[in-house]
C-alpha positions as semicolon CSV with decimal commas, in nm:
position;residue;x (nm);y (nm);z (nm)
1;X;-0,044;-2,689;-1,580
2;X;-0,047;-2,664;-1,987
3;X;0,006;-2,953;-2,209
4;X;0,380;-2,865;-2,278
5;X;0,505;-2,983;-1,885
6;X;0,470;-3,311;-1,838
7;X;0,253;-3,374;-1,488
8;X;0,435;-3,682;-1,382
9;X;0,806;-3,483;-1,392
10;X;0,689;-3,140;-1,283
11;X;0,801;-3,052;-0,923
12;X;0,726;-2,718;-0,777
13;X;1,054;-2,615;-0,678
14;X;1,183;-2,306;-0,472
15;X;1,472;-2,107;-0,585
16;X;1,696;-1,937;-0,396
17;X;1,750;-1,577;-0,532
18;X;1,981;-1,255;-0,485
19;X;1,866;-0,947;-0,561
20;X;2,116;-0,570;-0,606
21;X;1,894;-0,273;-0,581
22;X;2,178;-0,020;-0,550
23;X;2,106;0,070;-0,883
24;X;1,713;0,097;-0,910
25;X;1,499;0,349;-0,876
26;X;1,197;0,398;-0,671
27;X;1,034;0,520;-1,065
28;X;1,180;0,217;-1,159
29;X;0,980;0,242;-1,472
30;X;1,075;0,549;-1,648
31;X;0,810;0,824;-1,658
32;X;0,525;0,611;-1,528
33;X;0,517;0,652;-1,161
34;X;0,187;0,544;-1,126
35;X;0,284;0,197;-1,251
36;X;0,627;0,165;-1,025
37;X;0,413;0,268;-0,700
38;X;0,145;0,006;-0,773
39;X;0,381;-0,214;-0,777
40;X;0,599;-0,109;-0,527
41;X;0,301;-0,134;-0,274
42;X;0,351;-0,560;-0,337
43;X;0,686;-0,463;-0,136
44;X;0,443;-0,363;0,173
45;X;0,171;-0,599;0,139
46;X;0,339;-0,920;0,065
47;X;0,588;-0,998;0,352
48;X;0,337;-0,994;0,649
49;X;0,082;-1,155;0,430
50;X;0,316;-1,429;0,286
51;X;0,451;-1,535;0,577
52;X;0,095;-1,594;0,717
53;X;0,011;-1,823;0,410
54;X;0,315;-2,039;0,563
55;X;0,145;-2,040;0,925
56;X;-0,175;-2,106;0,771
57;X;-0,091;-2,398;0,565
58;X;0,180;-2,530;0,818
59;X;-0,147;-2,612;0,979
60;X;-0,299;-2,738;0,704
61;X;-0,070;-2,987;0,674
62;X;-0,145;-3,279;0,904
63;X;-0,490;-3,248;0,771
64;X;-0,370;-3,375;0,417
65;X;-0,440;-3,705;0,282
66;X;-0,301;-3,681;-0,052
67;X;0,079;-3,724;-0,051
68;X;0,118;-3,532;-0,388
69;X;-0,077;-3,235;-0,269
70;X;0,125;-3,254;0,045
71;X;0,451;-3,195;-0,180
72;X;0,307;-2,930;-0,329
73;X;0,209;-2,767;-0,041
74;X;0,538;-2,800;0,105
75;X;0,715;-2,646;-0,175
76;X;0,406;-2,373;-0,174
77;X;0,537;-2,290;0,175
78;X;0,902;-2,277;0,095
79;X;0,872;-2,030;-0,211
80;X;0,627;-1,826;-0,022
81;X;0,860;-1,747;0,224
82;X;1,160;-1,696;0,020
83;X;0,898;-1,420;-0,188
84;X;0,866;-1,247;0,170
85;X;1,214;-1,212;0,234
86;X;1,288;-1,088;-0,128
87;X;1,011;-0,825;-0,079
88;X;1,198;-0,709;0,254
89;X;1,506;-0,640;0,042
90;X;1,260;-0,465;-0,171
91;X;1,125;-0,296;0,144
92;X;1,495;-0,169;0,265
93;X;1,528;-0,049;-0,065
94;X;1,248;0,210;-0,016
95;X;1,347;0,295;0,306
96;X;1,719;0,389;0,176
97;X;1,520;0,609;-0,058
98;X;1,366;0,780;0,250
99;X;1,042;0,635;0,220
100;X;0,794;0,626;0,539
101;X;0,685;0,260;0,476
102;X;0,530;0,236;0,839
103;X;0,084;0,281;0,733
104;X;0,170;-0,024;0,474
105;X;0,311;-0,239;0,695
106;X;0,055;-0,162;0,983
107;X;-0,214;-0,269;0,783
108;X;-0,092;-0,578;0,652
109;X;0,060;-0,654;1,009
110;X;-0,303;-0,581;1,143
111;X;-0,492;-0,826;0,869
112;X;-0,261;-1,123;0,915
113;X;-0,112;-1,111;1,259
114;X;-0,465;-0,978;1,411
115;X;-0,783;-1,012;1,215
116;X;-0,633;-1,304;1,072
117;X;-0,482;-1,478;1,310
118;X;-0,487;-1,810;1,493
119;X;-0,758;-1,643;1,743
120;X;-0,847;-1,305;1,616
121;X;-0,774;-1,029;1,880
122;X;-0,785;-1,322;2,147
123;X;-1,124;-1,412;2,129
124;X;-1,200;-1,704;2,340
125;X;-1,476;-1,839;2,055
126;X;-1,173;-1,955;1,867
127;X;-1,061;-2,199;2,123
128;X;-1,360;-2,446;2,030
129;X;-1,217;-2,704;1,841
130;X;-1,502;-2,680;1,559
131;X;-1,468;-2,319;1,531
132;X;-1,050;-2,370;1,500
133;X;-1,139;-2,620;1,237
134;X;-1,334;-2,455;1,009
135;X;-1,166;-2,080;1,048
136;X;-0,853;-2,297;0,946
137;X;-1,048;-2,389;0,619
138;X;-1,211;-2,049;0,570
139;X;-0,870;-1,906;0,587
140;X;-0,712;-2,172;0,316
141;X;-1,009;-2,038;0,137
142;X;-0,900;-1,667;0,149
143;X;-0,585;-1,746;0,055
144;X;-0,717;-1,975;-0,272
145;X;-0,926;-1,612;-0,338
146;X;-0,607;-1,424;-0,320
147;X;-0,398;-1,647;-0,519
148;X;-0,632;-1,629;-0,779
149;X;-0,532;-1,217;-0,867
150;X;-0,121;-1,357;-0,798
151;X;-0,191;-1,642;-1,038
152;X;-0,396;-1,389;-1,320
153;X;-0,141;-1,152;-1,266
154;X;0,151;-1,369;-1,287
155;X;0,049;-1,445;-1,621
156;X;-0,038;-1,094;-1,756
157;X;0,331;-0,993;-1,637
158;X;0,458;-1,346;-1,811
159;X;0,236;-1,195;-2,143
160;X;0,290;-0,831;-2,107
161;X;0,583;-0,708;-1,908
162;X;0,764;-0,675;-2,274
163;X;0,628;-0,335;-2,203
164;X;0,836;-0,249;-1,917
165;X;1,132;-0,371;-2,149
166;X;1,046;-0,137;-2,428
167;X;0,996;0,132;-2,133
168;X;1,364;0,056;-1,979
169;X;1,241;-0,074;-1,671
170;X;1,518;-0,133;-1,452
171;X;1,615;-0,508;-1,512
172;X;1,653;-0,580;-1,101
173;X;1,286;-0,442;-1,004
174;X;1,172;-0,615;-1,321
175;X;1,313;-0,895;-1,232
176;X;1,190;-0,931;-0,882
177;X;0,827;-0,936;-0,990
178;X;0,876;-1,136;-1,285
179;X;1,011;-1,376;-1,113
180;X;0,775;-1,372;-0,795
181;X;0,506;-1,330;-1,043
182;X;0,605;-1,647;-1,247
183;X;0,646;-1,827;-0,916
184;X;0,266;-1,776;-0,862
185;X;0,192;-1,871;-1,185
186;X;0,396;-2,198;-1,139
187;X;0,191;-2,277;-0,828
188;X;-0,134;-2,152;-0,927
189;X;-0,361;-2,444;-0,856
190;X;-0,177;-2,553;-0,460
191;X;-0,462;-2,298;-0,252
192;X;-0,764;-2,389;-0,445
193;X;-0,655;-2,763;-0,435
194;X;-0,631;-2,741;-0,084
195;X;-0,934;-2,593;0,028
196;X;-1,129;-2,805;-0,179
197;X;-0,920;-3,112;-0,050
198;X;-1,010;-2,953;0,309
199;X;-1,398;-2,908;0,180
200;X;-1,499;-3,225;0,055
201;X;-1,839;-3,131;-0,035
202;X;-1,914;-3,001;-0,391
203;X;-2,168;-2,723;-0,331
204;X;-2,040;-2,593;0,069
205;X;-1,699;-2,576;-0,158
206;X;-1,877;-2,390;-0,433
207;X;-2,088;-2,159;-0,193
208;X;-1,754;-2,109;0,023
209;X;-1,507;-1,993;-0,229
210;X;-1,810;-1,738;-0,369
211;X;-1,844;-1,622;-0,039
212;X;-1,435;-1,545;0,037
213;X;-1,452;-1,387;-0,280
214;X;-1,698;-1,121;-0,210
215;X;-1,455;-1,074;0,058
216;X;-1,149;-1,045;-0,090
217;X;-1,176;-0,905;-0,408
218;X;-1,259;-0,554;-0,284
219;X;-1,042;-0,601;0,000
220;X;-0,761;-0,645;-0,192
221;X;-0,838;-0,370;-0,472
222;X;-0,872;-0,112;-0,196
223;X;-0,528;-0,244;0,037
224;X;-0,326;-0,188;-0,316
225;X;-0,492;0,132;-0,384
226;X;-0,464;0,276;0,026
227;X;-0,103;0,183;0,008
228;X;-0,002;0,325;-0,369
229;X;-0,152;0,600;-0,209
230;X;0,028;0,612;0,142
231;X;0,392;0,613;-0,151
232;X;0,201;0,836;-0,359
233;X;0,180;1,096;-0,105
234;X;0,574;1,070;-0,002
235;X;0,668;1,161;-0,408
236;X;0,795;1,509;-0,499
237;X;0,594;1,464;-0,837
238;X;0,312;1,771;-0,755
239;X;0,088;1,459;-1,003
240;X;0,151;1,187;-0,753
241;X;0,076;1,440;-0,432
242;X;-0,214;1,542;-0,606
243;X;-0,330;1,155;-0,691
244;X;-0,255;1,116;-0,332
245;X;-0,555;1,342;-0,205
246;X;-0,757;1,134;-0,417
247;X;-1,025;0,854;-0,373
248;X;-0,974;0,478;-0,383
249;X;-1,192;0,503;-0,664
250;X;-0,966;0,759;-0,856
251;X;-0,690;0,529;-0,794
252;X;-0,871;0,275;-0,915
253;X;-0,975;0,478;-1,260
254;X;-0,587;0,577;-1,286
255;X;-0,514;0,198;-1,298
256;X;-0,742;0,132;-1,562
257;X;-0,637;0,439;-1,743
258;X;-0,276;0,382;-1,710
259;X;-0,312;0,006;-1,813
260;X;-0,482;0,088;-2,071
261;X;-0,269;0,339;-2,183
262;X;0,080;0,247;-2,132
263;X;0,056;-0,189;-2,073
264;X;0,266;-0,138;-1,751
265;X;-0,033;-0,238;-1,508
266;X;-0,299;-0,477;-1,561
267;X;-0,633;-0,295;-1,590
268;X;-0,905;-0,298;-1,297
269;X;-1,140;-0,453;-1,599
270;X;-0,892;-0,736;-1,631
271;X;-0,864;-0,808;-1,308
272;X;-1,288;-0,774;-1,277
273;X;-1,287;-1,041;-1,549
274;X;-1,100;-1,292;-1,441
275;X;-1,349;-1,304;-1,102
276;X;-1,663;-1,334;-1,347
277;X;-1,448;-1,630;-1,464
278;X;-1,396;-1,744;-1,089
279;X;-1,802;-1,772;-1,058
280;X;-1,812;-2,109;-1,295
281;X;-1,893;-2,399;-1,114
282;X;-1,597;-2,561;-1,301
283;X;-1,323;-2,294;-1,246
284;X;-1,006;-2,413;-1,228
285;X;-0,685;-2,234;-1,195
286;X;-0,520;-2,461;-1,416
287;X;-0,672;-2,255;-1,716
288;X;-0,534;-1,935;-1,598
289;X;-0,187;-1,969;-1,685
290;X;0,103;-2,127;-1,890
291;X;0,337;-2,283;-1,679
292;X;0,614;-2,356;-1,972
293;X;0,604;-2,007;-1,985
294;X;0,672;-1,997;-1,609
295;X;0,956;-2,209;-1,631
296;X;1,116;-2,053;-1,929
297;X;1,169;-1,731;-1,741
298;X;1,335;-1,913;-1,448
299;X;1,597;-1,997;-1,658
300;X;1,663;-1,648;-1,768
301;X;1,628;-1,477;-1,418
302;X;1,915;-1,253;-1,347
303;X;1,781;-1,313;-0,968
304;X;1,816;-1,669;-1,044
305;X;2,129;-1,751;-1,204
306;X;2,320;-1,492;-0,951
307;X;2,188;-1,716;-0,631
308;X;2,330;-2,054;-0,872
309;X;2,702;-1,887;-0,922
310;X;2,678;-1,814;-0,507
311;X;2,617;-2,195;-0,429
């Protein structure tokens, strides 16, 4: 949190949202179809793997000593979930557009409802009461890892998205992920606070969240490159079908070449950075955004302000 929110009024607070996509367009930023698929693969990703961030940290919860980090992990929950089930609408929305979303959605529902799961693929190890313990902290800890790129990105989008203005973006895709985005940005520092809340000591916490990172980082680079693919390959552009043949790593060049190049995407060097920054000892995720900024934009949401004039 920056020095322009005052700490002992701030609230994390989930918003209710409604969202019209009868408008949009799957190239819902005008020639740059790179930039709407890498973004449209959030649509995919997100639900399964946002609704398991609630089951995870549902659990989490009697573990928690600190009443204000309880609140915040509350409210973490509740805007997590409403983000799933504004990525569904985004997910429909694809569909209507006669878009296979099926390999997307397998592979997130095979990360968080198998691999990651309560007991992965029902192995008995992860009855043993130690073993549910600490996979329940390891698991807080992948999700500090991931919300660490939602928080960096968040904030690029907050700095950056001006782009997608001056590229007529469509306002209601736009909005979705600026808003999500800022969301993330808002609640930046619940994960990491609770894993290290969970992992008292200094250097298993430091170790650990090195560790999960190793993990995750690739991990996530190549899910959001397999799936802009898996859209990529469903586009009658003859450039997207061809960038669908490709490599994860020429998907990966492409985002740093369209990033660079148009300011719709963050750049795979940006996001590379901000993990070099994740190796201090005294990271924080406090430092990685502006949470003014954050708040500002819920006040301009069209998402926003059409759920207020509902209730």
């Amino acid at each position: 949190m920056d020095s322009k929110v005052d700490k002992s009024i701030f609230k994390i607070t989930p918003r209710a949202v409604a969202f019209d996509f009868g408008q949009s367009s799957i190239h819902w930023i005008p020639n740059d179809p790179f930039s709407s698929h890498t973004y449209n693969a959030i649509n995919l990703l997100l639900p399964a793997g946002e609704f398991w961030f609630c089951r995870v940290f549902n659990k989490a919860l009697p573990s928690i000593t600190d009443k204000t980090l309880e609140e915040d992990v509350r409210a973490f929950i509740r805007q997590e979930a409403i983000h799933a089930r504004a990525h569904i609408v985004g997910q429909k929305f694809m569909q209507e557009n006669a878009y296979d979303l099926q390999h997307g959605i397998n592979t997130a529902e095979t990360i968080f409802g198998q691999l990651l799961a309560d007991q992965p693929f029902n192995l008995s190890m992860f009855k043993n009461k130690w073993v549910e313990s600490n996979w329940l902290i390891a698991r807080v800890g992948i999700i500090a890892a991931v919300e660490h790129f939602t928080g960096v990105i968040g904030q690029w989008t907050l700095d950056h998205s001006g782009s997608w203005d001056k590229n007529n973006a469509d306002p209601e895709m736009s909005d979705l992920f600026r808003w999500h985005l800022a969301e993330e940005v808002e609640h930046r520092n619940v994960a990491f606070d609770l894993f290290h809340h969970l992992l008292q000591n200094k250097l298993g916490f430091y170790i650990s969240r090195q560790v999960l990172m190793a993990g995750v980082f690739p991990i996530f680079m190549y899910l959001m490159a397999d799936i802009g693919r898996s859209l990529a390959r469903q586009d009658s552009l003859e450039e997207m079908q061809k960038l669908a043949k490709s490599s994860v790593f020429r998907i990966l060049w492409e985002l740093q070449r369209t990033g660079r190049k148009t300011g719709n995407v963050p750049t795979f060097t940006f996001l590379a950075k901000s993990v070099v920054r994740w190796l201090s000892p005294s990271y924080h995720p406090e430092s990685e955004g502006n949470t003014a900024q954050a708040l500002a934009y819920f006040e301009v949401s069209p998402a926003v302000n059409a759920a207020k004039k509902r209730h």
